[in-house]
Tab-separated table of C-alpha atoms in Angstrom:
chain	number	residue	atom	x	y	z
A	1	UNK	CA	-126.127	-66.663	105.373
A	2	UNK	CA	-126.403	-70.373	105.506
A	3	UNK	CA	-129.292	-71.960	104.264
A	4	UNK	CA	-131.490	-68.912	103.274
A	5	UNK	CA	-130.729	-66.350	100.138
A	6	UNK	CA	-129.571	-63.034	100.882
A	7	UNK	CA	-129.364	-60.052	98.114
A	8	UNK	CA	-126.256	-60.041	96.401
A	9	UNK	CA	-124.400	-56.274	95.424
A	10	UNK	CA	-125.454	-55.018	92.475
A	11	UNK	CA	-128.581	-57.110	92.309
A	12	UNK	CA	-129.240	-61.163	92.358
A	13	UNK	CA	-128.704	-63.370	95.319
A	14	UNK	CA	-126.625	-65.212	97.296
A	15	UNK	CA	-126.737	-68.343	99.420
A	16	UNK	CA	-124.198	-70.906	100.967
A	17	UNK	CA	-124.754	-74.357	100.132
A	18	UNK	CA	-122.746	-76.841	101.386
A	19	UNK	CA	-121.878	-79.491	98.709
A	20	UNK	CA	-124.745	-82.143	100.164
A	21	UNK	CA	-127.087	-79.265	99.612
A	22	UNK	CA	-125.721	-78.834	95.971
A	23	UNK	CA	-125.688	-82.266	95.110
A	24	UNK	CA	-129.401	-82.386	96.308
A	25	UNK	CA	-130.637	-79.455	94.565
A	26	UNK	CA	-129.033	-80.378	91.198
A	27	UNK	CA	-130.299	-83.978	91.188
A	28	UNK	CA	-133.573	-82.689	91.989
A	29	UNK	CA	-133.614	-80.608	89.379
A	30	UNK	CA	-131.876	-83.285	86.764
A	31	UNK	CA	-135.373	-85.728	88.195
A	32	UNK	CA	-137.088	-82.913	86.848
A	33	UNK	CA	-136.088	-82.292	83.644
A	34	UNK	CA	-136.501	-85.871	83.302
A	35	UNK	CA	-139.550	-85.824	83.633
A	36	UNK	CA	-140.888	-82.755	81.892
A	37	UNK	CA	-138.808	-84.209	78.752
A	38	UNK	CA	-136.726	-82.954	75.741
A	39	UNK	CA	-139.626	-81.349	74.280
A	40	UNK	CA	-141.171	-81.784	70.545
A	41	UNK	CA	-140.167	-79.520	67.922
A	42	UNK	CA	-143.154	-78.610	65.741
A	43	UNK	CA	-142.636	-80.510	62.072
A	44	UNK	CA	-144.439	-78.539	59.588
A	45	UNK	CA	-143.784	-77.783	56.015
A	46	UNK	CA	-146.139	-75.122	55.857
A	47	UNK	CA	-143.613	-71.788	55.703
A	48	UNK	CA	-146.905	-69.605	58.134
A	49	UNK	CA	-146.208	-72.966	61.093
A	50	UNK	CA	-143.253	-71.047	62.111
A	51	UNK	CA	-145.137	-67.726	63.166
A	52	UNK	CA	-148.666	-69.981	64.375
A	53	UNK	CA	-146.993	-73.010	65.983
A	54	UNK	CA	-150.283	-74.875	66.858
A	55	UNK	CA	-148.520	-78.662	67.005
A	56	UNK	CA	-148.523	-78.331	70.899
A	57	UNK	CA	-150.282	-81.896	72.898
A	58	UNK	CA	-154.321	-80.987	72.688
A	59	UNK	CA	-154.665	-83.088	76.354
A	60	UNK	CA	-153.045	-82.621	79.658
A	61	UNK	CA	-150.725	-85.158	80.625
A	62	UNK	CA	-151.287	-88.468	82.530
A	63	UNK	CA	-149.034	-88.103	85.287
A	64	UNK	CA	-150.839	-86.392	88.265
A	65	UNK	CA	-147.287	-84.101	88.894
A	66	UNK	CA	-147.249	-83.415	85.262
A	67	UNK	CA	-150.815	-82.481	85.438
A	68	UNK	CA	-150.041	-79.786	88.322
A	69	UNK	CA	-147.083	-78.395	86.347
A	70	UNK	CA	-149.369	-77.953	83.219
A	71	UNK	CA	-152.539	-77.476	84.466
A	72	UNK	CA	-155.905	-76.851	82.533
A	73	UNK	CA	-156.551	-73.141	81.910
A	74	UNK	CA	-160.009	-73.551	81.360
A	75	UNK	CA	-163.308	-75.519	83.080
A	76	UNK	CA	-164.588	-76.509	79.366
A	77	UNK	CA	-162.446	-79.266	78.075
A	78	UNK	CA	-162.751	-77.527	74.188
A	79	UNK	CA	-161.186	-74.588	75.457
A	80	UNK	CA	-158.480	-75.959	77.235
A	81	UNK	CA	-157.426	-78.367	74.687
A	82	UNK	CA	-156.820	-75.410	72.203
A	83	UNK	CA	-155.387	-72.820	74.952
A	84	UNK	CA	-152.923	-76.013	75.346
A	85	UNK	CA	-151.871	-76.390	72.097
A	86	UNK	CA	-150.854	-73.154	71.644
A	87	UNK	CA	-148.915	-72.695	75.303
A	88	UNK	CA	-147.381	-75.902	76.285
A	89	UNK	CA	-144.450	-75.929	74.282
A	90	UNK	CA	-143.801	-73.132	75.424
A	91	UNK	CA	-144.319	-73.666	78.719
A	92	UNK	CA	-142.283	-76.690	79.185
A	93	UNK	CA	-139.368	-74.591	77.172
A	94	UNK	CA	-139.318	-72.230	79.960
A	95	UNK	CA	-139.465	-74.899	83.129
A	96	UNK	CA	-136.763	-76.735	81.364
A	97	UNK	CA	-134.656	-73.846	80.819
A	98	UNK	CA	-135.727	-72.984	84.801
A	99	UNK	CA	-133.884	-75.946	85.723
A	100	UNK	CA	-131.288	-75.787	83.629
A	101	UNK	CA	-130.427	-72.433	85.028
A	102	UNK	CA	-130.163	-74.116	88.564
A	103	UNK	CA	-128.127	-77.359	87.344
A	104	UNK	CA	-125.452	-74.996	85.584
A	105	UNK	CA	-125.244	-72.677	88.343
A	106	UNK	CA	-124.315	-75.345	90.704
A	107	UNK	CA	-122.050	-77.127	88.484
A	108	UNK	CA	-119.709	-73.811	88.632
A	109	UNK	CA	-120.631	-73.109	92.146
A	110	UNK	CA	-118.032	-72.607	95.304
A	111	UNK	CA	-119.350	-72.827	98.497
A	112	UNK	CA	-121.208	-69.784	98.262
A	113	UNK	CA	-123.261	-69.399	94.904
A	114	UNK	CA	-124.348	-66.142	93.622
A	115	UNK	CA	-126.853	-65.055	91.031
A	116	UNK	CA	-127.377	-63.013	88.902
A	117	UNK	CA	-131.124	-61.041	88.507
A	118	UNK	CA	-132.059	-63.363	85.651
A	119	UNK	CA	-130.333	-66.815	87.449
A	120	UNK	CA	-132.301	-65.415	90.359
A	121	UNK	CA	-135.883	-65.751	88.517
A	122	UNK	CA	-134.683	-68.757	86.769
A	123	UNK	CA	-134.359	-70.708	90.628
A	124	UNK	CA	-137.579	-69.042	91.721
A	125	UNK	CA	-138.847	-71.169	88.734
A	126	UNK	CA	-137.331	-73.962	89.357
A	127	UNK	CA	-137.730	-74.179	93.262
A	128	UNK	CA	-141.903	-73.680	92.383
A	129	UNK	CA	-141.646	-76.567	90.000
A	130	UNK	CA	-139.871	-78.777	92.149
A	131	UNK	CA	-141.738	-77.827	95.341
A	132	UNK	CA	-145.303	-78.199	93.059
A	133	UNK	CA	-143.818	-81.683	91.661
A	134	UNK	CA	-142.955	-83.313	95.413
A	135	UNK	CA	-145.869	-81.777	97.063
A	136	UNK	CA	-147.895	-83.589	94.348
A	137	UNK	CA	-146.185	-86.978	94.303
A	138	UNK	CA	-146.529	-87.076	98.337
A	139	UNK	CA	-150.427	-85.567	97.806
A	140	UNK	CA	-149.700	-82.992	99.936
A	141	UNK	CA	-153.104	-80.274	100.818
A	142	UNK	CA	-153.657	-77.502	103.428
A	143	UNK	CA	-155.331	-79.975	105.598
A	144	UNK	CA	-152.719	-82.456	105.695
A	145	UNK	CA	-150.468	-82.374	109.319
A	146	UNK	CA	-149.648	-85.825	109.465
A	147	UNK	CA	-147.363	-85.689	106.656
A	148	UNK	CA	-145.263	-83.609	109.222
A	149	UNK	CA	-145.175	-85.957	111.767
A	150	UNK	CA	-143.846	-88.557	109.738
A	151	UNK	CA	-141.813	-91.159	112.528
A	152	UNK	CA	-137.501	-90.772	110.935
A	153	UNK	CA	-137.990	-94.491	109.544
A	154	UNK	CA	-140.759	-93.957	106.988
A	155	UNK	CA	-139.488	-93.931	103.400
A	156	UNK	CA	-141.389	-90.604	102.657
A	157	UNK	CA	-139.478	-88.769	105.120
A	158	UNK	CA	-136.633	-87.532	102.736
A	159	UNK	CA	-139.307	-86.012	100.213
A	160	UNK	CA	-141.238	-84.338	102.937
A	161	UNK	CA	-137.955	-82.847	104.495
A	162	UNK	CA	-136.706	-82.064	100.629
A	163	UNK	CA	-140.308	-80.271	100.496
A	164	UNK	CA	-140.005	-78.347	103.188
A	165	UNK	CA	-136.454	-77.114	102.755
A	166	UNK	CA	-137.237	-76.226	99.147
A	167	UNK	CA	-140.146	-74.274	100.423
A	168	UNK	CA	-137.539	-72.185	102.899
A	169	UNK	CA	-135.364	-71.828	99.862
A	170	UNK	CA	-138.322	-70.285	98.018
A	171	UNK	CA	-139.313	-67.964	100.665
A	172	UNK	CA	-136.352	-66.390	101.126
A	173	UNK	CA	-136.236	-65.619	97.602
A	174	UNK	CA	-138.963	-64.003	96.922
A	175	UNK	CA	-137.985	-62.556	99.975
A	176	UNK	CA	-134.450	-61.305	98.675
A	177	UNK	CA	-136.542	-60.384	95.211
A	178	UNK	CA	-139.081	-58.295	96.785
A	179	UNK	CA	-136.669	-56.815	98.978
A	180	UNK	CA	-138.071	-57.472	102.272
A	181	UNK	CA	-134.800	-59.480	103.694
């Protein structure tokens, strides 16, 4: 079982992780809440704001990773600017919560963690948002093989092995989830 998720009785998953790979995972995850932020409550005195929040950011952000996480839904700029104010919030609600999931599961995790069904979507979550972040940040694309090759003494090394593991934690997974394992 080491290394890749396995269905757990009664539903969820399971996985060993040795306390390296826990102390990776969680301050991956803790990078990434950084990043996507505490989030903006809505300030409205208007008594209908609460049931048509519409306070969410009208642009997409600067940062290219933050970008990929909260991507344009539409071509025409109009339309995604209002789509966004309505979703992001949202949105960045659930990736936070995503990650919090994963941080508290490790934090009261032996050696081997299980999860439940719902801790089990919450990591898929999280591993896609992590995985889309570093992929991003190292510019990674179908094309790109080099990447791969990277000699042990480059400083992207780490990120592109942290990629790649995250992306065998992902697939077995879904795996697990879909029942295929």
């Amino acid at each position: 079982m080491a290394g890749y998720f396995e269905p757990a009785p009664g539903g969820g998953a399971v996985i060993a992780l040795d306390t390296v790979e826990k102390s990776i995972l969680r301050s991956l995850a803790v990078q990434l809440l950084e990043m996507i932020g505490p989030g903006e409550e809505p300030v409205s005195d208007d008594p209908l704001a609460a049931l048509f929040p519409a306070d969410g950011p009208s642009k997409p952000p600067s940062d290219p990773a933050l970008a990929r996480l909260f991507p344009d839904a539409y071509e025409d700029t109009a339309q995604s600017s209002e789509f966004r104010r309505f979703t992001e919030n949202d949105l960045r609600s659930r990736k936070r919560e995503d990650a919090l999931v994963l941080v508290r599961s490790l934090d009261g995790a032996d050696a081997e963690l299980r999860l439940t069904p719902e801790e089990t979507r919450r990591w898929l979550g999280a591993l896609n948002d992590l995985r889309l972040t570093i992929g991003t940040r190292l510019e990674v694309t179908d094309e790109d093989t080099e990447l791969y090759r990277l000699p042990d003494d480059d400083p992207l090394k780490p990120m592109v092995m942290a990629y790649l593991w995250l992306g065998g934690l992902q697939e077995t997974l879904i795996e697990t989830l879909s029942g295929t394992v």
